[in-house]
Structures are given as C-alpha cells and as structure tokens.
Backbone as ProteinMPNN parsed JSONL, in Angstrom:
{"seq_chain_A": "VLFRSDGKPTYQHHKLTKALSFVRNFRTAIDVGGHCGLWSMHLEKRFQFLHAFEPVALHRECFTRNVNMRDGVLLYPVALGDKAGTVSIHTSNTSSGDSWVKGDGDIPLVRLDDYDLPDVDFVKLDCEGFELFALRGGEAMLKRCKPVICVEQKPGRAQKFGLQETEAVDYLKSLGANLVSVMSGDYILQW", "coords_chain_A": {"N_chain_A": [[0.802, -1.143, -0.01], [0.897, 2.193, -1.011], [1.284, 4.903, 0.373], [0.973, 8.835, 0.627], [3.253, 10.673, 1.628], [5.107, 13.988, 3.065], [5.48, 14.473, 0.612], [6.68, 12.345, -1.023], [5.529, 9.021, -2.086], [5.293, 6.273, -0.01], [5.5, 3.209, 1.753], [4.363, 0.916, 3.565], [3.493, 2.908, 5.739], [1.603, 2.743, 7.808], [2.581, 0.569, 9.262], [4.991, 1.565, 10.404], [4.068, 3.873, 11.899], [2.737, 2.876, 13.674], [4.641, 1.144, 14.742], [6.423, 3.082, 15.874], [4.963, 3.948, 17.997], [5.143, 3.089, 20.009], [7.987, 3.667, 20.663], [10.296, 4.901, 23.439], [12.079, 6.697, 23.673], [14.262, 8.617, 21.428], [17.04, 8.648, 19.864], [18.766, 6.801, 18.535], [17.752, 4.746, 15.706], [18.073, 1.588, 14.138], [18.123, 0.444, 10.838], [17.69, -2.836, 9.451], [18.256, -3.784, 5.329], [17.715, -1.533, 4.625], [16.638, -0.968, 1.689], [15.179, 1.072, -0.624], [15.1, 3.159, 0.951], [12.723, 3.611, 2.398], [11.335, 2.893, 4.681], [13.514, 4.624, 5.968], [13.782, 6.998, 5.383], [11.861, 8.543, 6.755], [12.644, 7.887, 9.331], [15.05, 9.123, 9.701], [13.962, 11.434, 10.314], [12.597, 11.45, 12.719], [14.899, 10.534, 14.834], [17.485, 11.106, 15.956], [20.102, 9.806, 15.393], [20.815, 7.594, 12.599], [21.556, 4.596, 11.417], [21.88, 2.501, 8.685], [21.506, -0.562, 7.158], [21.999, -1.791, 4.065], [22.031, -4.352, 1.321], [22.382, -4.135, -1.51], [23.293, -2.729, -4.009], [22.462, -1.733, -5.922], [19.793, -0.486, -4.597], [21.355, 1.023, -2.604], [21.848, 3.268, -4.023], [19.116, 4.079, -5.074], [18.111, 4.455, -2.284], [19.917, 6.609, -1.363], [18.732, 9.05, -2.878], [16.371, 8.998, -1.708], [16.499, 9.006, 1.29], [17.497, 11.914, 3.587], [20.229, 12.675, 3.521], [22.067, 13.538, 5.6], [24.248, 14.605, 8.41], [24.911, 12.246, 11.048], [23.421, 10.246, 9.907], [24.085, 7.297, 8.412], [24.983, 5.166, 6.004], [25.38, 1.596, 5.223], [27.356, -1.023, 3.253], [26.268, -3.612, 3.704], [25.722, -7.1, 4.151], [23.76, -8.392, 7.45], [24.72, -10.761, 9.705], [24.967, -13.592, 11.776], [27.541, -14.624, 11.929], [31.34, -14.038, 10.683], [31.529, -13.47, 7.174], [31.095, -13.9, 3.709], [28.528, -13.153, 1.251], [25.792, -13.91, -1.072], [23.497, -12.158, -3.069], [20.245, -12.317, -4.144], [17.7, -11.073, -6.457], [14.512, -10.599, -7.386], [13.319, -10.665, -9.964], [10.512, -9.398, -10.102], [10.144, -8.085, -8.171], [12.156, -5.481, -6.637], [11.654, -5.798, -3.666], [12.221, -8.305, -3.098], [14.436, -9.55, -2.169], [17.07, -11.471, -1.282], [19.824, -13.214, 0.989], [21.413, -15.795, -0.923], [23.593, -17.981, -0.832], [27.393, -18.106, -1.089], [29.361, -15.24, -1.992], [30.145, -12.219, -2.932], [29.18, -9.892, -1.095], [29.807, -8.436, 1.609], [29.255, -10.004, 4.799], [28.367, -9.41, 7.996], [28.187, -8.801, 11.936], [26.111, -6.796, 13.55], [26.567, -6.4, 16.219], [29.495, -5.893, 15.823], [29.62, -3.568, 15.377], [28.891, -1.765, 18.114], [26.752, -0.163, 18.723], [25.647, 2.62, 20.547], [22.917, 3.602, 22.247], [20.398, 2.516, 21.585], [16.769, 2.737, 20.114], [15.377, 1.908, 18.323], [14.329, -0.775, 16.079], [14.327, -1.659, 12.899], [13.534, -4.423, 10.511], [13.919, -6.354, 7.843], [14.674, -8.279, 6.049], [13.827, -10.617, 4.493], [13.652, -13.492, 5.333], [16.315, -13.664, 6.546], [16.126, -12.735, 8.855], [16.113, -13.526, 11.614], [18.962, -14.413, 11.867], [20.353, -12.021, 11.49], [19.476, -10.838, 13.847], [20.537, -12.462, 16.092], [23.575, -12.348, 15.661], [23.361, -9.21, 16.591], [22.786, -9.891, 19.267], [24.03, -8.417, 21.825], [23.395, -5.977, 21.456], [20.808, -6.223, 22.343], [20.406, -6.875, 24.33], [21.479, -4.71, 25.828], [20.178, -2.364, 25.206], [17.876, -2.8, 24.676], [15.795, -2.217, 22.198], [12.771, -1.132, 20.968], [11.503, -3.575, 18.515], [10.686, -3.969, 15.142], [10.055, -6.229, 13.42], [9.996, -8.394, 9.95], [8.314, -10.994, 9.214], [7.27, -12.982, 7.401], [5.227, -15.499, 5.523], [6.566, -18.453, 4.646], [9.228, -16.874, 4.246], [11.462, -17.174, 6.241], [11.811, -19.942, 5.925], [13.16, -20.675, 3.893], [15.772, -20.469, 4.9], [15.773, -23.026, 6.55], [14.42, -22.087, 8.928], [12.104, -22.104, 11.145], [9.043, -20.396, 10.516], [8.598, -18.048, 12.367], [10.866, -17.826, 13.883], [12.379, -15.441, 14.484], [10.917, -14.091, 15.927], [10.185, -15.673, 17.916], [13.113, -15.848, 19.219], [13.493, -13.324, 20.311], [11.649, -13.342, 22.596], [12.907, -15.31, 23.953], [14.958, -13.504, 24.715], [13.773, -11.948, 26.521], [12.174, -9.861, 25.26], [8.332, -8.465, 24.346], [6.018, -9.262, 22.386], [3.889, -7.061, 21.327], [2.556, -6.299, 19.222], [0.995, -7.15, 15.619], [1.486, -7.066, 12.436], [0.276, -7.807, 9.609], [1.899, -10.081, 8.92], [4.042, -8.653, 10.151], [6.01, -8.515, 12.931], [5.904, -6.335, 16.008], [7.866, -5.929, 18.659], [8.946, -5.415, 22.519], [10.725, -4.28, 25.347]], "CA_chain_A": [[0.342, 0.078, -0.11], [1.307, 3.418, -1.237], [0.907, 6.524, 0.938], [1.721, 9.893, 0.549], [3.979, 11.281, 2.491], [6.02, 14.718, 2.985], [5.126, 14.449, -1.315], [6.841, 11.611, -1.34], [5.431, 8.253, -2.384], [6.32, 5.586, 1.003], [5.302, 1.978, 2.19], [4.167, 0.32, 5.123], [3.285, 3.807, 6.555], [0.754, 2.406, 9.052], [3.269, 0.012, 10.463], [6.006, 2.311, 10.7], [3.517, 4.67, 12.59], [2.338, 1.883, 14.662], [5.814, 0.555, 15.996], [6.964, 4.079, 16.943], [4.057, 4.722, 18.804], [5.894, 1.955, 21.149], [9.018, 3.874, 21.398], [10.304, 6.136, 24.296], [13.006, 7.633, 23.342], [14.409, 8.96, 19.803], [17.952, 8.992, 19.471], [19.732, 5.588, 17.794], [17.326, 4.158, 14.8], [18.987, 0.814, 12.856], [16.976, -0.272, 9.727], [17.938, -3.472, 8.564], [17.192, -4.112, 4.962], [16.865, -0.55, 4.241], [16.197, -0.839, 0.921], [14.921, 2.004, -1.036], [14.786, 3.957, 2.199], [11.036, 3.54, 2.401], [11.091, 3.42, 6.063], [14.715, 5.614, 6.943], [13.058, 8.588, 4.876], [11.0, 8.939, 7.932], [13.394, 7.611, 10.804], [16.16, 10.06, 9.767], [13.375, 12.576, 10.673], [12.507, 11.351, 14.236], [15.746, 9.807, 15.22], [19.196, 11.902, 15.766], [21.303, 9.104, 14.01], [20.128, 6.606, 11.746], [22.513, 3.229, 10.951], [21.417, 1.492, 7.929], [22.379, -1.25, 6.365], [21.807, -2.351, 2.35], [23.755, -4.972, 0.593], [22.207, -4.478, -2.761], [24.312, -1.408, -4.691], [20.866, -0.23, -6.785], [19.051, -0.322, -3.168], [21.798, 1.875, -2.113], [21.965, 4.244, -5.124], [17.991, 4.884, -4.576], [18.359, 4.894, -1.067], [20.611, 8.09, -0.985], [18.078, 9.626, -3.116], [14.857, 9.267, -1.057], [16.932, 9.498, 2.51], [18.158, 13.242, 3.617], [21.791, 12.107, 4.366], [22.58, 14.755, 6.623], [25.253, 14.476, 9.706], [24.322, 11.057, 11.954], [22.66, 9.202, 8.648], [25.019, 6.02, 7.609], [24.502, 3.543, 4.992], [26.509, 0.348, 5.005], [26.911, -2.104, 2.02], [26.918, -4.827, 4.223], [24.498, -7.808, 4.795], [23.931, -8.575, 8.598], [24.292, -11.838, 10.159], [25.289, -13.888, 13.311], [29.313, -14.387, 11.671], [31.337, -12.745, 9.498], [31.674, -13.736, 5.678], [30.397, -13.146, 2.338], [27.027, -13.701, 0.767], [25.512, -13.289, -2.755], [22.266, -11.151, -2.733], [19.22, -12.719, -4.819], [17.033, -9.922, -6.559], [13.251, -11.15, -7.766], [12.855, -9.49, -11.298], [9.03, -8.726, -10.41], [9.917, -7.234, -6.903], [13.133, -5.659, -6.084], [12.091, -5.805, -2.525], [11.811, -9.451, -2.996], [16.092, -9.779, -2.205], [17.282, -12.376, -0.41], [20.958, -14.096, 0.763], [21.558, -17.004, -1.358], [24.674, -18.772, -1.132], [28.462, -17.011, -0.922], [29.617, -14.184, -2.379], [31.255, -10.676, -2.531], [28.941, -8.931, -0.392], [30.531, -8.437, 3.305], [28.322, -10.263, 6.118], [29.098, -8.692, 9.367], [27.502, -9.085, 12.59], [25.446, -5.702, 14.088], [27.723, -5.536, 17.482], [31.154, -5.547, 15.763], [29.501, -1.767, 15.431], [29.117, -1.452, 19.02], [26.052, 0.878, 18.044], [25.226, 2.967, 21.899], [21.766, 4.019, 22.661], [19.4, 2.132, 19.834], [15.539, 3.046, 20.863], [14.276, 1.147, 17.571], [15.529, -1.31, 14.755], [13.638, -2.486, 11.868], [14.675, -6.02, 10.205], [13.06, -6.712, 6.665], [16.006, -8.723, 5.312], [13.265, -11.666, 3.792], [13.78, -14.625, 6.09], [17.305, -14.004, 6.912], [15.941, -12.009, 10.209], [17.053, -14.461, 13.29], [20.814, -14.125, 11.972], [21.209, -10.757, 11.836], [19.531, -10.621, 15.422], [21.591, -13.165, 16.858], [24.614, -10.981, 15.383], [23.351, -8.282, 17.405], [22.208, -10.132, 21.003], [24.409, -7.959, 22.803], [22.812, -4.745, 21.195], [19.634, -5.883, 21.975], [19.985, -7.301, 25.805], [22.311, -3.554, 26.689], [19.736, -1.416, 24.605], [16.513, -3.011, 24.486], [15.396, -1.426, 22.059], [11.617, -1.271, 19.923], [11.743, -3.959, 17.365], [9.791, -4.277, 14.188], [10.451, -7.652, 12.789], [9.22, -9.212, 9.48], [8.569, -12.81, 9.227], [6.226, -13.679, 6.094], [4.941, -16.744, 5.211], [7.399, -18.677, 3.495], [10.442, -16.533, 4.082], [12.639, -17.908, 7.062], [11.648, -21.308, 5.909], [14.166, -20.823, 2.726], [17.017, -21.393, 5.374], [15.299, -24.011, 7.527], [13.78, -21.966, 10.21], [10.467, -21.682, 11.795], [8.443, -19.186, 10.347], [8.882, -16.786, 13.05], [11.828, -18.07, 14.891], [13.006, -14.532, 15.013], [10.37, -13.487, 17.099], [10.359, -16.391, 19.368], [14.049, -15.553, 19.829], [13.379, -12.318, 20.979], [10.97, -13.464, 22.924], [13.446, -15.646, 24.582], [15.739, -12.321, 25.529], [12.663, -11.008, 27.02], [11.102, -9.227, 24.649], [7.177, -8.841, 24.811], [5.151, -9.125, 21.78], [2.683, -5.673, 21.168], [1.519, -5.913, 17.875], [1.043, -8.141, 14.875], [0.378, -6.222, 11.303], [0.102, -8.403, 7.978], [3.313, -10.604, 8.733], [5.784, -7.255, 11.131], [5.572, -8.127, 14.582], [6.197, -5.308, 17.034], [8.013, -5.956, 20.263], [9.816, -4.423, 22.99], [11.292, -4.795, 26.889]], "C_chain_A": [[1.028, 1.193, 0.064], [0.637, 4.483, -0.437], [1.541, 7.35, 0.977], [2.419, 10.934, 1.506], [5.326, 12.255, 2.648], [6.418, 14.742, 1.741], [5.644, 13.563, -1.194], [6.145, 10.191, -1.686], [6.027, 7.305, -0.588], [5.365, 3.827, 0.538], [5.295, 1.75, 3.434], [3.613, 1.76, 6.191], [2.652, 3.506, 7.994], [1.6, 1.673, 10.089], [4.502, 0.452, 10.866], [5.076, 2.888, 12.348], [3.406, 3.872, 13.895], [3.59, 1.533, 15.34], [6.924, 1.608, 16.528], [6.386, 4.434, 17.597], [4.463, 3.937, 20.164], [7.237, 2.595, 21.5], [9.364, 5.263, 22.29], [11.102, 6.98, 24.303], [13.483, 7.759, 21.745], [16.105, 9.072, 19.424], [18.755, 7.866, 18.852], [18.438, 4.553, 17.093], [18.223, 3.013, 14.468], [17.563, 0.396, 11.67], [17.851, -1.156, 8.913], [17.395, -4.166, 7.322], [16.702, -2.457, 4.312], [16.664, -0.258, 3.135], [16.034, 0.073, -0.139], [15.115, 3.418, -0.132], [13.748, 4.035, 2.498], [10.543, 3.87, 3.687], [12.147, 4.441, 6.749], [13.855, 6.556, 6.081], [12.141, 9.256, 6.102], [11.659, 9.246, 9.369], [13.863, 8.754, 11.234], [15.543, 10.967, 10.595], [13.148, 12.679, 11.923], [13.731, 10.932, 15.169], [17.243, 11.242, 14.763], [20.261, 11.188, 15.028], [20.463, 7.732, 13.842], [21.337, 5.332, 11.537], [21.803, 2.392, 10.683], [22.039, 0.874, 7.193], [21.312, -2.287, 4.952], [22.924, -2.931, 1.374], [23.366, -4.927, -0.612], [22.198, -3.1, -3.614], [23.263, -0.864, -5.359], [20.306, 0.627, -6.028], [19.772, 1.013, -2.479], [21.832, 3.14, -2.703], [20.219, 5.134, -4.819], [17.785, 4.996, -3.116], [18.76, 6.733, -0.532], [19.604, 8.895, -2.008], [16.3, 9.893, -2.85], [15.435, 9.772, 0.789], [17.861, 10.857, 2.514], [19.952, 12.32, 4.069], [22.435, 13.052, 4.487], [24.033, 13.578, 7.649], [24.506, 13.179, 10.722], [23.222, 10.415, 11.259], [24.018, 8.208, 7.861], [23.997, 5.199, 7.49], [25.437, 2.665, 4.842], [26.158, -0.514, 4.159], [27.936, -3.06, 2.339], [25.466, -5.514, 4.56], [24.792, -8.072, 6.201], [23.391, -9.946, 9.305], [25.009, -12.46, 11.222], [26.947, -14.247, 13.127], [29.607, -14.204, 10.802], [31.692, -13.438, 8.169], [31.442, -13.392, 4.564], [29.314, -13.493, 2.2], [26.692, -13.163, -0.316], [23.954, -12.927, -1.845], [21.293, -11.77, -4.071], [17.857, -11.642, -5.089], [15.664, -10.58, -7.712], [13.346, -10.381, -9.006], [11.546, -9.274, -11.284], [8.916, -8.2, -9.086], [11.336, -6.822, -6.851], [13.311, -5.361, -4.619], [12.105, -7.508, -1.657], [13.495, -9.773, -3.196], [16.443, -10.342, -1.278], [18.795, -13.064, -0.419], [20.698, -15.197, 0.3], [22.916, -17.856, -1.901], [26.203, -17.499, -0.615], [28.576, -16.259, -2.411], [30.704, -13.176, -2.653], [30.86, -9.504, -2.097], [29.391, -8.921, 1.091], [29.123, -9.122, 3.862], [28.443, -10.187, 7.526], [28.373, -8.944, 10.596], [27.029, -7.296, 13.422], [26.65, -5.955, 15.383], [28.607, -5.75, 17.314], [30.594, -3.958, 15.404], [29.291, -1.085, 16.807], [28.012, -0.229, 19.087], [25.342, 1.29, 19.837], [23.483, 3.526, 21.643], [20.617, 3.935, 21.577], [18.494, 1.852, 21.106], [15.064, 1.919, 19.859], [15.367, 0.604, 16.696], [14.208, -2.278, 14.08], [14.062, -3.652, 11.489], [13.559, -6.606, 9.139], [14.432, -7.035, 5.854], [15.349, -10.356, 4.99], [14.069, -13.121, 4.344], [15.305, -14.933, 6.989], [17.284, -13.109, 8.926], [17.003, -12.623, 11.792], [18.345, -14.323, 13.222], [21.469, -13.1, 12.102], [20.56, -10.635, 13.292], [20.548, -11.296, 16.191], [23.126, -12.66, 16.47], [24.348, -9.786, 15.669], [22.511, -8.458, 18.843], [23.159, -8.968, 21.923], [24.257, -6.584, 23.154], [21.895, -4.903, 22.467], [19.26, -6.077, 23.835], [20.614, -5.642, 26.352], [20.904, -2.992, 26.606], [18.241, -1.544, 24.654], [15.659, -2.497, 23.848], [13.64, -1.726, 21.105], [12.016, -2.129, 18.896], [10.614, -4.463, 16.036], [10.769, -5.133, 13.183], [9.669, -8.48, 11.223], [9.719, -10.363, 9.322], [6.788, -13.135, 8.515], [6.506, -14.836, 5.803], [6.371, -17.246, 4.437], [9.219, -18.374, 3.193], [11.72, -17.2, 4.756], [12.546, -19.392, 6.846], [12.94, -21.836, 4.673], [15.301, -21.03, 3.506], [16.857, -22.347, 6.551], [15.123, -23.527, 8.728], [12.814, -22.209, 10.145], [10.172, -20.61, 11.431], [8.772, -17.963, 10.935], [9.839, -16.922, 14.393], [12.327, -16.499, 15.328], [12.444, -13.492, 16.318], [10.283, -14.187, 17.973], [11.837, -16.69, 20.145], [14.148, -14.572, 20.584], [12.616, -12.238, 21.949], [11.816, -14.442, 24.302], [14.269, -14.671, 25.148], [14.773, -11.717, 26.61], [11.922, -10.05, 26.804], [9.227, -9.817, 24.664], [6.538, -8.605, 23.391], [4.217, -7.958, 21.767], [2.244, -5.998, 20.004], [1.778, -6.919, 16.679], [0.124, -7.567, 13.722], [1.156, -7.065, 10.467], [1.003, -9.058, 7.999], [4.746, -9.851, 9.589], [4.797, -7.97, 12.047], [6.532, -7.226, 15.142], [6.709, -5.401, 18.517], [9.05, -4.884, 21.152], [9.884, -4.819, 24.421], [10.457, -3.81, 27.483]], "O_chain_A": [[1.723, 1.362, 1.066], [-0.517, 4.848, -0.666], [2.718, 7.177, 1.292], [1.875, 11.928, 1.987], [6.443, 11.767, 2.475], [7.602, 14.996, 1.522], [4.546, 13.01, -1.136], [6.525, 10.076, -0.521], [7.063, 7.7, -0.054], [4.842, 3.462, -0.515], [6.032, 2.238, 4.29], [3.368, 1.531, 7.376], [3.088, 3.926, 9.066], [1.559, 1.867, 11.304], [5.132, -0.23, 11.673], [5.305, 2.496, 13.493], [3.913, 4.2, 14.968], [3.597, 1.63, 16.567], [7.898, 1.366, 17.241], [6.839, 5.408, 18.198], [4.033, 4.282, 21.265], [7.75, 2.208, 22.549], [8.921, 6.383, 22.034], [10.937, 8.043, 24.902], [13.025, 6.968, 20.921], [16.287, 9.789, 18.44], [19.851, 8.371, 18.609], [18.078, 3.609, 17.796], [19.395, 3.389, 14.481], [16.373, 0.153, 11.873], [18.575, -0.755, 8.001], [16.457, -4.951, 7.459], [15.655, -2.223, 3.706], [16.398, 0.943, 3.08], [16.996, -0.084, -0.889], [15.251, 4.542, -0.616], [13.718, 4.998, 3.265], [9.695, 4.72, 3.957], [11.882, 5.022, 7.802], [12.829, 6.701, 6.746], [11.86, 10.452, 6.175], [11.488, 10.154, 10.182], [13.625, 9.38, 12.268], [16.18, 11.423, 11.544], [13.371, 13.754, 12.48], [13.492, 11.012, 16.374], [17.647, 11.876, 13.788], [21.092, 11.689, 14.271], [19.761, 7.08, 14.615], [22.371, 5.991, 11.64], [21.173, 1.64, 11.426], [22.985, 1.317, 6.543], [20.371, -3.078, 4.998], [23.971, -2.508, 0.886], [23.975, -5.791, -1.243], [21.152, -2.491, -3.834], [23.099, 0.355, -5.415], [20.154, 1.836, -6.203], [19.116, 1.898, -1.929], [21.847, 4.129, -1.97], [20.067, 6.31, -4.489], [17.06, 5.954, -2.847], [18.242, 7.586, 0.189], [19.948, 10.037, -1.702], [15.427, 10.555, -3.41], [14.889, 10.682, 1.413], [18.779, 11.0, 1.706], [20.343, 11.516, 4.916], [23.283, 13.476, 3.701], [24.463, 12.429, 7.547], [23.356, 13.436, 11.078], [22.204, 10.059, 11.852], [24.695, 8.554, 6.893], [23.001, 4.75, 8.057], [26.446, 3.036, 4.242], [24.995, -0.907, 4.063], [29.083, -3.377, 2.023], [24.456, -4.969, 5.003], [25.994, -8.047, 6.467], [22.215, -10.265, 9.483], [25.855, -11.697, 11.687], [27.642, -14.159, 14.139], [28.829, -14.095, 9.854], [32.512, -14.303, 8.477], [31.659, -12.191, 4.404], [28.891, -14.266, 3.06], [27.136, -12.067, -0.659], [23.502, -13.199, -0.733], [21.85, -11.579, -5.152], [17.079, -11.385, -4.17], [16.002, -10.992, -8.822], [13.482, -9.174, -8.807], [11.095, -8.925, -12.375], [7.805, -7.841, -8.697], [12.055, -7.806, -7.024], [14.345, -4.915, -4.121], [12.049, -7.854, -0.476], [13.863, -10.214, -4.285], [16.191, -9.809, -0.198], [19.196, -13.49, -1.503], [19.812, -15.842, 0.862], [23.163, -18.245, -3.043], [26.085, -16.431, -0.014], [28.098, -16.552, -3.507], [31.918, -13.364, -2.585], [31.417, -8.422, -2.28], [28.995, -9.956, 1.629], [28.032, -8.793, 3.394], [28.663, -11.24, 8.124], [27.459, -9.658, 10.185], [28.02, -6.704, 13.85], [27.751, -5.466, 15.129], [29.246, -5.967, 18.344], [31.503, -3.172, 15.14], [29.471, 0.132, 16.82], [28.48, 0.8, 19.573], [24.637, 0.441, 20.383], [23.162, 3.798, 20.487], [20.084, 4.836, 20.929], [18.703, 1.338, 22.205], [14.403, 1.0, 20.343], [16.524, 0.966, 16.486], [13.482, -3.163, 14.535], [15.045, -4.077, 12.097], [12.536, -7.193, 9.491], [15.088, -6.231, 5.192], [16.108, -11.31, 5.162], [14.978, -13.661, 3.714], [15.535, -15.87, 7.753], [18.148, -13.027, 9.798], [17.954, -12.304, 12.506], [19.006, -14.127, 14.242], [22.604, -12.937, 12.551], [21.415, -10.211, 14.069], [21.35, -10.674, 16.887], [23.854, -12.699, 17.462], [25.05, -8.98, 15.057], [21.829, -7.604, 19.41], [22.597, -8.769, 23.0], [24.566, -5.983, 24.183], [21.969, -4.146, 23.435], [18.292, -5.635, 24.455], [20.128, -5.327, 27.438], [20.257, -3.004, 27.654], [17.478, -0.578, 24.67], [14.635, -2.162, 24.444], [13.595, -2.839, 20.581], [12.911, -1.661, 18.191], [9.802, -5.368, 16.228], [11.754, -4.854, 12.499], [8.708, -9.201, 11.489], [10.873, -10.79, 9.276], [5.681, -13.383, 8.992], [7.638, -15.32, 5.761], [7.09, -16.5, 3.772], [10.07, -18.969, 2.533], [12.707, -17.64, 4.165], [13.213, -20.105, 7.596], [13.466, -22.945, 4.576], [16.081, -21.818, 2.972], [17.72, -22.44, 7.425], [15.503, -24.191, 9.693], [12.364, -22.605, 9.07], [10.838, -19.659, 11.839], [9.151, -16.975, 10.306], [9.705, -16.399, 15.499], [12.66, -16.342, 16.502], [12.946, -12.707, 17.123], [10.27, -13.647, 19.079], [11.98, -17.368, 21.162], [14.837, -14.7, 21.596], [12.617, -11.128, 22.482], [11.424, -14.321, 25.463], [14.424, -14.909, 26.346], [15.215, -11.004, 27.511], [11.2, -9.431, 27.587], [8.827, -10.963, 24.87], [6.542, -7.392, 23.182], [3.506, -8.178, 22.747], [1.024, -5.839, 19.991], [2.831, -7.551, 16.758], [-1.102, -7.474, 13.676], [2.385, -7.131, 10.491], [1.504, -8.957, 6.879], [5.915, -10.228, 9.666], [3.57, -8.073, 12.076], [7.735, -7.254, 14.881], [6.028, -4.989, 19.457], [9.698, -3.929, 20.724], [9.107, -5.707, 24.772], [10.429, -3.681, 28.707]]}, "name": "protein", "num_of_chains": 1, "seq": "VLFRSDGKPTYQHHKLTKALSFVRNFRTAIDVGGHCGLWSMHLEKRFQFLHAFEPVALHRECFTRNVNMRDGVLLYPVALGDKAGTVSIHTSNTSSGDSWVKGDGDIPLVRLDDYDLPDVDFVKLDCEGFELFALRGGEAMLKRCKPVICVEQKPGRAQKFGLQETEAVDYLKSLGANLVSVMSGDYILQW"}
C-alpha cells in the first residue's frame, strides 16, 4: 500500500507509525534491509542517529536519493548475520523488495554487535527470512539497549533458511521481549 507522506510515496506507513508509537526515546534507529529508504526517510526525521544496512548497490543508490543523508545518517554496504563472511543476494525480477541471501558471494556479511552502537531505541528488520541471523549477530546490543523492534516474518521466507516461520520472534521473546502487535506479517516487540 502506497501512502503519500512529505510529498513522497512511501510503503507500510501504518506499520511504521504503529511501531514508533511504542518508542520512548528517539536517539538511534537501525534499519536492517534499508532497501530504497522507504522507512529510513521517516526514521531520519525522528531519530538523532540512523544506521541503515543495505547490501544491494542499486538499492543503496535509490536510498541516497530518498533519504536526507545528513550528519548522523549512515548507510552500510553489508548484509547482517550471526558470523563474519561473504554472501550473494538474489533479487526477484518482479520486485526489488524481494531480495534475499543466496549462498556465498562478494557482499560482506557482518555482525551488528561489531559496530558497538550505543543508545539504540528502535530496530526495523526486513531481510526476507534472514532476520534471525541478523538478530543473533546483535544479541549484545539487544540485551544492553532493549529497543523496540519491528521484525518481518512473512510466510515462506524463513523456511528458505531451514527456520520456522516466526523463529526470529521466538528468539526475541527468549531474550525477554514482549510481543505488542502483529500487522500483516510484521511483529512489533518491546521490553
């Protein structure tokens, strides 16, 4: 669903609005699977710092056109996982948003905890089934900061990686997060 905001088309604005309603502080946001910046264009206006992670070069090019790349907004050309390595990303011919990790490649795979980001108040994850691995790689930050999290868990995505459909949500619950809302395959959790 497209929704006009600030004169620009955007996507999932109702989910963004709902997720942000649970945020108490607006210091640092993380956008995992930044894609073309459709969430980040709004996050950068609300948060002092925004760290976006997008492994696909064409998506990053679009991102920088949609998002105000002011001081405090950083875009990383990497995929997030639970170990260091390299991956390839496959993008569907029918939708650029349908991009997922697919085997070894030349894209850096890094752990979120390696960035040692302070004061994280919000995390959005949309990495087409790879969310659990990205979360595991950020476990120290999750335990330390206890951010509000909006994690996508669409049917059939996590299963590509041998996972249960909502295994990322179950993982967050095991760390003490509480499920506060479910919206069309997106789960919002907070501590």
